[in-house]
PDB file of C-alpha atoms in Angstrom:
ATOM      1  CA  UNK A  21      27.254 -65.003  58.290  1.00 76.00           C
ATOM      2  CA  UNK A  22      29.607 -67.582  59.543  1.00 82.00           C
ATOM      3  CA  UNK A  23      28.244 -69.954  56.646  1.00 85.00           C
ATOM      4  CA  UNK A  24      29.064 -67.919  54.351  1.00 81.00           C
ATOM      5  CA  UNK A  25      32.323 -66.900  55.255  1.00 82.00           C
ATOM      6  CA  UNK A  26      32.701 -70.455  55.856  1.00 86.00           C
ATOM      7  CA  UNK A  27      32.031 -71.598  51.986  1.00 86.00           C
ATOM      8  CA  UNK A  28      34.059 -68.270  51.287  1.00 87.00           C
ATOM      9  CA  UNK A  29      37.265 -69.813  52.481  1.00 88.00           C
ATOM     10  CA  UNK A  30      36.562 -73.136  51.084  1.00 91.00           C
ATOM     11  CA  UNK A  31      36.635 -71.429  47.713  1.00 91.00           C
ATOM     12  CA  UNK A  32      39.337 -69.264  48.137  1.00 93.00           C
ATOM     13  CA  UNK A  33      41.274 -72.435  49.159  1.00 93.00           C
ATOM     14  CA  UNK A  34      40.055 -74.761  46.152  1.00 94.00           C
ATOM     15  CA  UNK A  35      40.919 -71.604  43.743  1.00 94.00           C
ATOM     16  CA  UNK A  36      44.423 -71.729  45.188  1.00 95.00           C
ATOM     17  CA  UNK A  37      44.562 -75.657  44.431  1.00 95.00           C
ATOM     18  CA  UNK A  38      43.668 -75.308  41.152  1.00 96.00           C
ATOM     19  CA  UNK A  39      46.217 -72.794  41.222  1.00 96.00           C
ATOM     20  CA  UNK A  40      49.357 -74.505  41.673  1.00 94.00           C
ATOM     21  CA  UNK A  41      47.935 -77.245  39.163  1.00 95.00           C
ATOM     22  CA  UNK A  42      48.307 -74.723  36.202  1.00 96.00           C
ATOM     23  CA  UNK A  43      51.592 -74.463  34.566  1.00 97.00           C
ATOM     24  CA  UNK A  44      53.761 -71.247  34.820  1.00 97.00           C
ATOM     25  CA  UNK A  45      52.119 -69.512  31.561  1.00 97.00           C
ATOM     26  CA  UNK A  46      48.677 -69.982  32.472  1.00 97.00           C
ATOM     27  CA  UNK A  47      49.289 -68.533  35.965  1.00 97.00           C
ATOM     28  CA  UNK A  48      50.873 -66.024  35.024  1.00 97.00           C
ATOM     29  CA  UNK A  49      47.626 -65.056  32.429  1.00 97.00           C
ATOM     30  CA  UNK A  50      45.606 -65.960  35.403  1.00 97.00           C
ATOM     31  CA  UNK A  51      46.965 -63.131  37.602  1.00 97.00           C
ATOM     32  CA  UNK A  52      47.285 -60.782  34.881  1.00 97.00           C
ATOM     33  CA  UNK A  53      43.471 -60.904  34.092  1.00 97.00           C
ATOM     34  CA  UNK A  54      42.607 -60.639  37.670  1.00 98.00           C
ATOM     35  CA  UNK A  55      44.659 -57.826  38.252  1.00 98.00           C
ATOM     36  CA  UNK A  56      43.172 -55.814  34.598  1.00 98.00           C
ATOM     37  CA  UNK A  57      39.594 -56.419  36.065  1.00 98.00           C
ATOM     38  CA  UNK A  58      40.383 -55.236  39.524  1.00 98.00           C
ATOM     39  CA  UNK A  59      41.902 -52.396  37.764  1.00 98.00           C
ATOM     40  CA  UNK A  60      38.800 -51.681  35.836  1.00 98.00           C
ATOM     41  CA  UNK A  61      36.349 -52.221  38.867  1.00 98.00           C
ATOM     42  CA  UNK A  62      38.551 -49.724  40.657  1.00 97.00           C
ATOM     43  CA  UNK A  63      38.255 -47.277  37.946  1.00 97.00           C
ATOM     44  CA  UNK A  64      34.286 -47.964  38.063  1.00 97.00           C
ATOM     45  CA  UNK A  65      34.256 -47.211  41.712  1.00 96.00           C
ATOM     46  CA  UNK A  66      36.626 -43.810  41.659  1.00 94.00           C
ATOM     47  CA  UNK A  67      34.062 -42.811  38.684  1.00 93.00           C
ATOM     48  CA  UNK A  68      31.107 -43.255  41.681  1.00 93.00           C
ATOM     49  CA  UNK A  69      32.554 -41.948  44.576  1.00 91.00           C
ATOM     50  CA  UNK A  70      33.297 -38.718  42.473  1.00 89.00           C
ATOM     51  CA  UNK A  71      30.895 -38.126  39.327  1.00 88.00           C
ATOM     52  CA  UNK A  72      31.213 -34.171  39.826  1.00 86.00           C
ATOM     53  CA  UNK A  73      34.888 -34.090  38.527  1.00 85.00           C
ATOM     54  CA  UNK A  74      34.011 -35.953  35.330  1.00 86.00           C
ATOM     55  CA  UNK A  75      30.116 -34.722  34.490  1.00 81.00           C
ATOM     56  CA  UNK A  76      29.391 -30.338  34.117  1.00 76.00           C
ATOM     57  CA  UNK A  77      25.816 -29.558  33.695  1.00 72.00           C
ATOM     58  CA  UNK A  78      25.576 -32.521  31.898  1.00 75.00           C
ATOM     59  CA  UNK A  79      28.514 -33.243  29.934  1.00 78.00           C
ATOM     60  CA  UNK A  80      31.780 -34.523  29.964  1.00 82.00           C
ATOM     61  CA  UNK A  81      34.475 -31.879  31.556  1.00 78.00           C
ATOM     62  CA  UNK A  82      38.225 -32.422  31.677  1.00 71.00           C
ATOM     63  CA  UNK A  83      39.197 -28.754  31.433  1.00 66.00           C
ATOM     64  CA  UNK A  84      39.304 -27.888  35.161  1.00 70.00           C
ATOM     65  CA  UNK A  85      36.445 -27.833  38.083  1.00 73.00           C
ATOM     66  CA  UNK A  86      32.948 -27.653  36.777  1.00 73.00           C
ATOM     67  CA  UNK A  87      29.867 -26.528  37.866  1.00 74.00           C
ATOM     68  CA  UNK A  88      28.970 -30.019  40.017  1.00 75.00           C
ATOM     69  CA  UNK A  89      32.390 -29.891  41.777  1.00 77.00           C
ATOM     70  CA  UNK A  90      32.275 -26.385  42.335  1.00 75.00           C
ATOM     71  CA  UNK A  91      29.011 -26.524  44.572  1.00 76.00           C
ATOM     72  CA  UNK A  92      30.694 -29.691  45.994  1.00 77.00           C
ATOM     73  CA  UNK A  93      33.181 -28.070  47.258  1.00 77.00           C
ATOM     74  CA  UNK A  94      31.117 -25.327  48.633  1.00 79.00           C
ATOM     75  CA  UNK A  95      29.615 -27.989  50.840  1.00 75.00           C
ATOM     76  CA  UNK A  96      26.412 -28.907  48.783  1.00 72.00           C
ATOM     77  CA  UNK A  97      26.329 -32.244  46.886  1.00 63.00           C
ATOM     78  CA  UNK A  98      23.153 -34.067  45.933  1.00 55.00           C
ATOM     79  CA  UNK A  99      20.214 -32.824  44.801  1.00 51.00           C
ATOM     80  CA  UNK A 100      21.608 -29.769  42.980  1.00 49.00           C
ATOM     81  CA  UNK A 101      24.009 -32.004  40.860  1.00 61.00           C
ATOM     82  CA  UNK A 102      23.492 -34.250  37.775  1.00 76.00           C
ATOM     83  CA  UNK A 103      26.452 -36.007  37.700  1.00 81.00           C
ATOM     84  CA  UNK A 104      25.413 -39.248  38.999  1.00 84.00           C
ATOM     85  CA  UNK A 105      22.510 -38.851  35.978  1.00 86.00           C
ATOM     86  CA  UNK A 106      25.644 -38.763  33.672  1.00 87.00           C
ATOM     87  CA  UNK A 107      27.206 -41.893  34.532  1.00 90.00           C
ATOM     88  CA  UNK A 108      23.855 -43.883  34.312  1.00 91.00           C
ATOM     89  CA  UNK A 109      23.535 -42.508  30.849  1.00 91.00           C
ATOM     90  CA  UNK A 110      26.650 -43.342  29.856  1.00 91.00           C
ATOM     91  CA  UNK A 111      26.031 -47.163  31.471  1.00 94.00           C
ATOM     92  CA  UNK A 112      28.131 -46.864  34.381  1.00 94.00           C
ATOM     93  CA  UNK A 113      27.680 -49.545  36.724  1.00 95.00           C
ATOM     94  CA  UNK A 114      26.362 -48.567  40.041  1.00 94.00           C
ATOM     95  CA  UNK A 115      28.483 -48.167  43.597  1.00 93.00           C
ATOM     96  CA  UNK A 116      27.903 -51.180  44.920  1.00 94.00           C
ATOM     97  CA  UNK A 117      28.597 -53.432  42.383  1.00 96.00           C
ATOM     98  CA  UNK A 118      32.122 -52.457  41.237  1.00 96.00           C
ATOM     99  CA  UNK A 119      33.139 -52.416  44.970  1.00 95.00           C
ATOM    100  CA  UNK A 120      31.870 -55.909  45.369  1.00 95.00           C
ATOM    101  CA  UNK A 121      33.800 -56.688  42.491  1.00 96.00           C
ATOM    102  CA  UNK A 122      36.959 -54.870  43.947  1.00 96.00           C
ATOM    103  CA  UNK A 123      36.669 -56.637  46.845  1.00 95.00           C
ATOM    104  CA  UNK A 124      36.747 -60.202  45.323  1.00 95.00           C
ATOM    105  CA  UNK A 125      39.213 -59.651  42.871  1.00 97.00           C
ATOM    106  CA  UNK A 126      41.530 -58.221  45.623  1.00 96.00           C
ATOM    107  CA  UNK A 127      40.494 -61.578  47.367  1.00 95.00           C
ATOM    108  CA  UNK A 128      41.678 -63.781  44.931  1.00 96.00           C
ATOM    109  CA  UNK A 129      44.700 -61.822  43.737  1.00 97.00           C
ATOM    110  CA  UNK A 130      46.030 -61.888  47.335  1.00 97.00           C
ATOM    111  CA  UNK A 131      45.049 -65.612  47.496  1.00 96.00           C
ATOM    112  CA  UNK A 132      47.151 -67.045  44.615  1.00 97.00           C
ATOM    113  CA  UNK A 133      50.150 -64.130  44.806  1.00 97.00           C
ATOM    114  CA  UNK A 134      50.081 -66.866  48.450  1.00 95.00           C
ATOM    115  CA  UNK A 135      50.439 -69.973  46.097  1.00 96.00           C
ATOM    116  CA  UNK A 136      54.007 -70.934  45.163  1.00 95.00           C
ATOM    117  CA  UNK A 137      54.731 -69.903  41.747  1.00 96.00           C
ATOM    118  CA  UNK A 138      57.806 -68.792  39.230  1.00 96.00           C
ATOM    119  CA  UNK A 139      55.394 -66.628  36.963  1.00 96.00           C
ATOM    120  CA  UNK A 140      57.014 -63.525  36.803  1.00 95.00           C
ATOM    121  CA  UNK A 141      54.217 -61.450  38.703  1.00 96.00           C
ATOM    122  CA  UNK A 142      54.920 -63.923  42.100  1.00 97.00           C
ATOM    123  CA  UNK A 143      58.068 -63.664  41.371  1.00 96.00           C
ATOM    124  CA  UNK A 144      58.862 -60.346  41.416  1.00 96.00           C
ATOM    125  CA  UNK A 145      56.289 -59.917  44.309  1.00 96.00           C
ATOM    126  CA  UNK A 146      58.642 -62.176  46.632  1.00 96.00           C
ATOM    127  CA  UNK A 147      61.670 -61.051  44.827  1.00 95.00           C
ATOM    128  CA  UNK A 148      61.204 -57.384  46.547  1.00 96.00           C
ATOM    129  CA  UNK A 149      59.445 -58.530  49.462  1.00 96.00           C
ATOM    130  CA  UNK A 150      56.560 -56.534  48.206  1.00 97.00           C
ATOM    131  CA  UNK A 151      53.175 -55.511  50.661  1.00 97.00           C
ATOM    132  CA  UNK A 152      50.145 -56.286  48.907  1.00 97.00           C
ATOM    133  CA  UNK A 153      49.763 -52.271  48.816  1.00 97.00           C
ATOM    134  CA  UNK A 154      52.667 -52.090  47.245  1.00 98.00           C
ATOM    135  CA  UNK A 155      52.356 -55.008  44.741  1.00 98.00           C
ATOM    136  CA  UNK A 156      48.551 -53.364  43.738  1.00 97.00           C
ATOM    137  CA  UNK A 157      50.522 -50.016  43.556  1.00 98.00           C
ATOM    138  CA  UNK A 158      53.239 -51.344  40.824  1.00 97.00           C
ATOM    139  CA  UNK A 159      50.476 -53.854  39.172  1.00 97.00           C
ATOM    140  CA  UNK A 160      48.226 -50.839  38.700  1.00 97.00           C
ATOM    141  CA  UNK A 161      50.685 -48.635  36.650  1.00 97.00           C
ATOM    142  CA  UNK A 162      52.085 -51.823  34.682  1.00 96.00           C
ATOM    143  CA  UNK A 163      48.188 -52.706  33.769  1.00 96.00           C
ATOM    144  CA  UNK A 164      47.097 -48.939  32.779  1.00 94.00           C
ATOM    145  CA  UNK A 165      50.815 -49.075  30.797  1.00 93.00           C
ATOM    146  CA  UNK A 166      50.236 -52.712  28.928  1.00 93.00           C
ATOM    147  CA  UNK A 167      46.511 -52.350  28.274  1.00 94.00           C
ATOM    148  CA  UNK A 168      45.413 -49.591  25.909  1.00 93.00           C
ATOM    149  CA  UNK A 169      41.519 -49.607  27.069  1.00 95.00           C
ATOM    150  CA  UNK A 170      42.671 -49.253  30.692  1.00 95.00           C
ATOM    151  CA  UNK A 171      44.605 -46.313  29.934  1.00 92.00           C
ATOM    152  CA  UNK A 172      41.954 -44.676  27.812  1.00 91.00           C
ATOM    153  CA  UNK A 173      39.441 -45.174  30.688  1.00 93.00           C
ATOM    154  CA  UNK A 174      42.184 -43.888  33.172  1.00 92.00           C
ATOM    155  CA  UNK A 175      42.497 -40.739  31.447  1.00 89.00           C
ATOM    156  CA  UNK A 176      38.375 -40.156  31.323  1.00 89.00           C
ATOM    157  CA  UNK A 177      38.332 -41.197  35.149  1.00 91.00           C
ATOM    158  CA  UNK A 178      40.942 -38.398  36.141  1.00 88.00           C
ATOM    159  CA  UNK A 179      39.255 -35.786  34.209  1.00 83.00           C
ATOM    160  CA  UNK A 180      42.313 -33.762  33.538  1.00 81.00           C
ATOM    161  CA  UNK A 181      43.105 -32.987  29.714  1.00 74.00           C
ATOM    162  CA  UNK A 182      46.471 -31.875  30.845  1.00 75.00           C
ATOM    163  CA  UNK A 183      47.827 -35.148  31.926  1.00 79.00           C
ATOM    164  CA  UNK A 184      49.372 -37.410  30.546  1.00 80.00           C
ATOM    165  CA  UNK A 185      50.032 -39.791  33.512  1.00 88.00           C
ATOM    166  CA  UNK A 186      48.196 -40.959  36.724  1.00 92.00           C
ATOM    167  CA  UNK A 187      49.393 -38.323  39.657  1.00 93.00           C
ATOM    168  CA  UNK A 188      50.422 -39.418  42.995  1.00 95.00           C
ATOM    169  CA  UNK A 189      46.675 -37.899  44.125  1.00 93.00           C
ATOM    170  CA  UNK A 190      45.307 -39.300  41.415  1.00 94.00           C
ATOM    171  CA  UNK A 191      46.573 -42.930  42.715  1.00 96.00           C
ATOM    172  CA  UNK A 192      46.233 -42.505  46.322  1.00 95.00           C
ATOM    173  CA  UNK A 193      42.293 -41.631  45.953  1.00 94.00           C
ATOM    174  CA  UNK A 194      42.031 -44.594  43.448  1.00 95.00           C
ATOM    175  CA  UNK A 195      43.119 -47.350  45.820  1.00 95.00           C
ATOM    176  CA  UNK A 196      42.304 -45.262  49.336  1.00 90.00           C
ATOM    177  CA  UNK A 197      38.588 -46.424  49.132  1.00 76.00           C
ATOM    178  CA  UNK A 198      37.197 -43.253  50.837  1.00 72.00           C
ATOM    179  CA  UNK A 199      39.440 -44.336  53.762  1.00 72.00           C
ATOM    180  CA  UNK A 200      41.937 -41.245  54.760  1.00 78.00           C
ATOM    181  CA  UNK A 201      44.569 -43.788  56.410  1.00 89.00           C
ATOM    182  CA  UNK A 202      44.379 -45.575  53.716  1.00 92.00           C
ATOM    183  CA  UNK A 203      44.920 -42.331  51.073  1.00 93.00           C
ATOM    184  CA  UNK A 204      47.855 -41.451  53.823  1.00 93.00           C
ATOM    185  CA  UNK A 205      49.566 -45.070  54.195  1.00 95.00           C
ATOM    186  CA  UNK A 206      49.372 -45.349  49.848  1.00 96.00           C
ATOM    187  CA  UNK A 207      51.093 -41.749  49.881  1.00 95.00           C
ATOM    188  CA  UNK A 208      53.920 -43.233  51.935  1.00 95.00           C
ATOM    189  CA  UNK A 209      54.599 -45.862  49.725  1.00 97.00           C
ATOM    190  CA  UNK A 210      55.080 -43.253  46.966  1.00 96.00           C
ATOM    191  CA  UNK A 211      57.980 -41.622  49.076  1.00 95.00           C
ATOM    192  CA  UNK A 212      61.201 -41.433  47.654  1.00 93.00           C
ATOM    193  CA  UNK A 213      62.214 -43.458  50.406  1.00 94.00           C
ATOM    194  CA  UNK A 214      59.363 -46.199  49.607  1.00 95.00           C
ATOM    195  CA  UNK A 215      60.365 -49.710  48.592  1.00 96.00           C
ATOM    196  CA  UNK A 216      59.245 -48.808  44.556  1.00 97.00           C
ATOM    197  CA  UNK A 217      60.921 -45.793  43.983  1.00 96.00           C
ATOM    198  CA  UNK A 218      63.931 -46.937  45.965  1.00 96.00           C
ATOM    199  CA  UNK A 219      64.300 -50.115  43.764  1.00 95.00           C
ATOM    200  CA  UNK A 220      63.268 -47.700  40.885  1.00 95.00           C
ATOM    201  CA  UNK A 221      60.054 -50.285  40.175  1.00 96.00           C
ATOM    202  CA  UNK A 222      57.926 -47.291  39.256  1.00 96.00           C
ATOM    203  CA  UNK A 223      59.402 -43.704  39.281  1.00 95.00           C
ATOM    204  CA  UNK A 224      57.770 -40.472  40.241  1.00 95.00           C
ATOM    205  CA  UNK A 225      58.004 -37.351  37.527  1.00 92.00           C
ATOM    206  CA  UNK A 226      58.170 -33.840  37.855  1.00 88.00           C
ATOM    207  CA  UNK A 227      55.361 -31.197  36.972  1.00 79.00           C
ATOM    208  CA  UNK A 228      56.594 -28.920  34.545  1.00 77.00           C
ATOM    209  CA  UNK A 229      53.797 -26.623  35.945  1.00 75.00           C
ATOM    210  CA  UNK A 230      56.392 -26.513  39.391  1.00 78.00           C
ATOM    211  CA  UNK A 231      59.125 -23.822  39.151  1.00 70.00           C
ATOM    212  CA  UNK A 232      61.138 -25.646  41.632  1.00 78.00           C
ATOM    213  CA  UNK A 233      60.645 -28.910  43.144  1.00 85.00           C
ATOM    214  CA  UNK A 234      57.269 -30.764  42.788  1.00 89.00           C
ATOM    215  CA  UNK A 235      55.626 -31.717  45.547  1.00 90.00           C
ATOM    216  CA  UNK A 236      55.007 -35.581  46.146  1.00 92.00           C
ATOM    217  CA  UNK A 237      51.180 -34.884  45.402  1.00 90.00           C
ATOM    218  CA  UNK A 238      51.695 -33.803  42.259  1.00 89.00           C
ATOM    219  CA  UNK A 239      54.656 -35.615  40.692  1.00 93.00           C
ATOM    220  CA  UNK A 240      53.296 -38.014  37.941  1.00 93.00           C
ATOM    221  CA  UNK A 241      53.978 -41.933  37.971  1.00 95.00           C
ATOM    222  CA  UNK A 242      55.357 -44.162  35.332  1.00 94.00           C
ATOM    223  CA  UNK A 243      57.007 -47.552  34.666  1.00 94.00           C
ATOM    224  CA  UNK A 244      60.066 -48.199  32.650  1.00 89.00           C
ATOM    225  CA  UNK A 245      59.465 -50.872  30.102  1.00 87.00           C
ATOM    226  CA  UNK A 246      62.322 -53.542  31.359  1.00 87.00           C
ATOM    227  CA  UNK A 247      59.486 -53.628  34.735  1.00 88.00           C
ATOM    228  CA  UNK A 248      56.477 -53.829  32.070  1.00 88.00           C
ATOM    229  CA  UNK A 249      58.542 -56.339  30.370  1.00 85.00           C
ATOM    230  CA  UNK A 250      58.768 -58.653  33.133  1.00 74.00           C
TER     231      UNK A 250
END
């Protein structure tokens, strides 16, 4: 194991080299790629961990909780569902692979965002002092906002014929991993008092479905173009 973490660092390091050799264009395309495919592997991942809000008795549902979910969340999951069957017909790639990918693409973005660089994406990473949470936050929205197919797969991986834009739930289970502190610590950054809304990087909409006030949970996220821009 130590070998291989060993040669893992090695690469990391040589990646981050080769890096700072690239001109300012080409890093910034660099980043911008890595960021789209840990994006999509994300997407792939959500799509796994949760197959009974996007598959009903065998087909595609976005018009509320289906069958699958509904015995879910009765406390039954497995053998009574198809939903898993759904994904592999529809050439899904499995669990284990779009985490791995995840994983390393979060490795390498964190990597070179360490690299000294004026592409915009480092720059406006140092420029608000940005966490990587935050940064995947902001670079998730500006991705699903820039690139057509990642929006299109965003709204088939949240199931929901009624929105129009990722939730704050919606995001927090994305990037949470399964991990609750993780779902919690994301939901913090969302706060009105959170570095992106503060700086008004991303900004959090109201539900029209919420007489008064919408609760954090619920409000719906979105980038202004001058940030998309950038």
């Amino acid at each position: 194991r130590k070998a291989a973490e060993e040669e893992e660092r090695q690469t990391i390091e040589k990646m981050k080299a080769e890096f700072g050799a690239f001109s300012t264009l080409e890093q910034q395309n660099i980043l911008y790629y890595l960021i789209n495919e840990r994006l999509y592997w994300r997407l792939i991942y959500y799509m796994r961990r949760y197959p009974e809000r996007l598959s009903s008795q065998g087909e595609y549902s976005a018009l509320g909780v289906g069958n699958e979910e509904f015995i879910k969340i009765m406390g039954h999951s497995g053998e009574e569902t198809n939903a898993n069957e759904w994904l592999d017909s529809h050439y899904v790639p499995v669990s284990n692979d779009a985490h791995e990918h995840v994983k390393q693409f979060e490795k390498q973005i964190n990597a070179l965002l360490e690299v000294e660089s004026e592409c915009p994406i480092s720059v406006i990473k140092k420029h608000f002092a940005l966490t990587n949470d935050e940064f995947e936050i902001l670079s998730t929205l500006v991705s699903a906002m820039c690139e057509e197919s990642l929006l299109r797969l965003m709204t088939v991986v949240w199931a929901d014929a009624t929105l129009k834009l990722p939730s704050v739930t919606f995001l927090c289970n994305l990037l949470s991993d399964e991990d609750n502190n993780k779902f919690n610590h994301t939901l913090e950054l969302l706060s009105e008092d959170g570095t992106l809304r503060r700086m008004r990087l991303i900004y959090a909409l109201h539900s029209e479905y919420f007489a008064m006030k919408t609760p954090l949970a619920y409000m719906l996220l979105t980038v202004e173009q001058p940030v998309i821009n950038a």
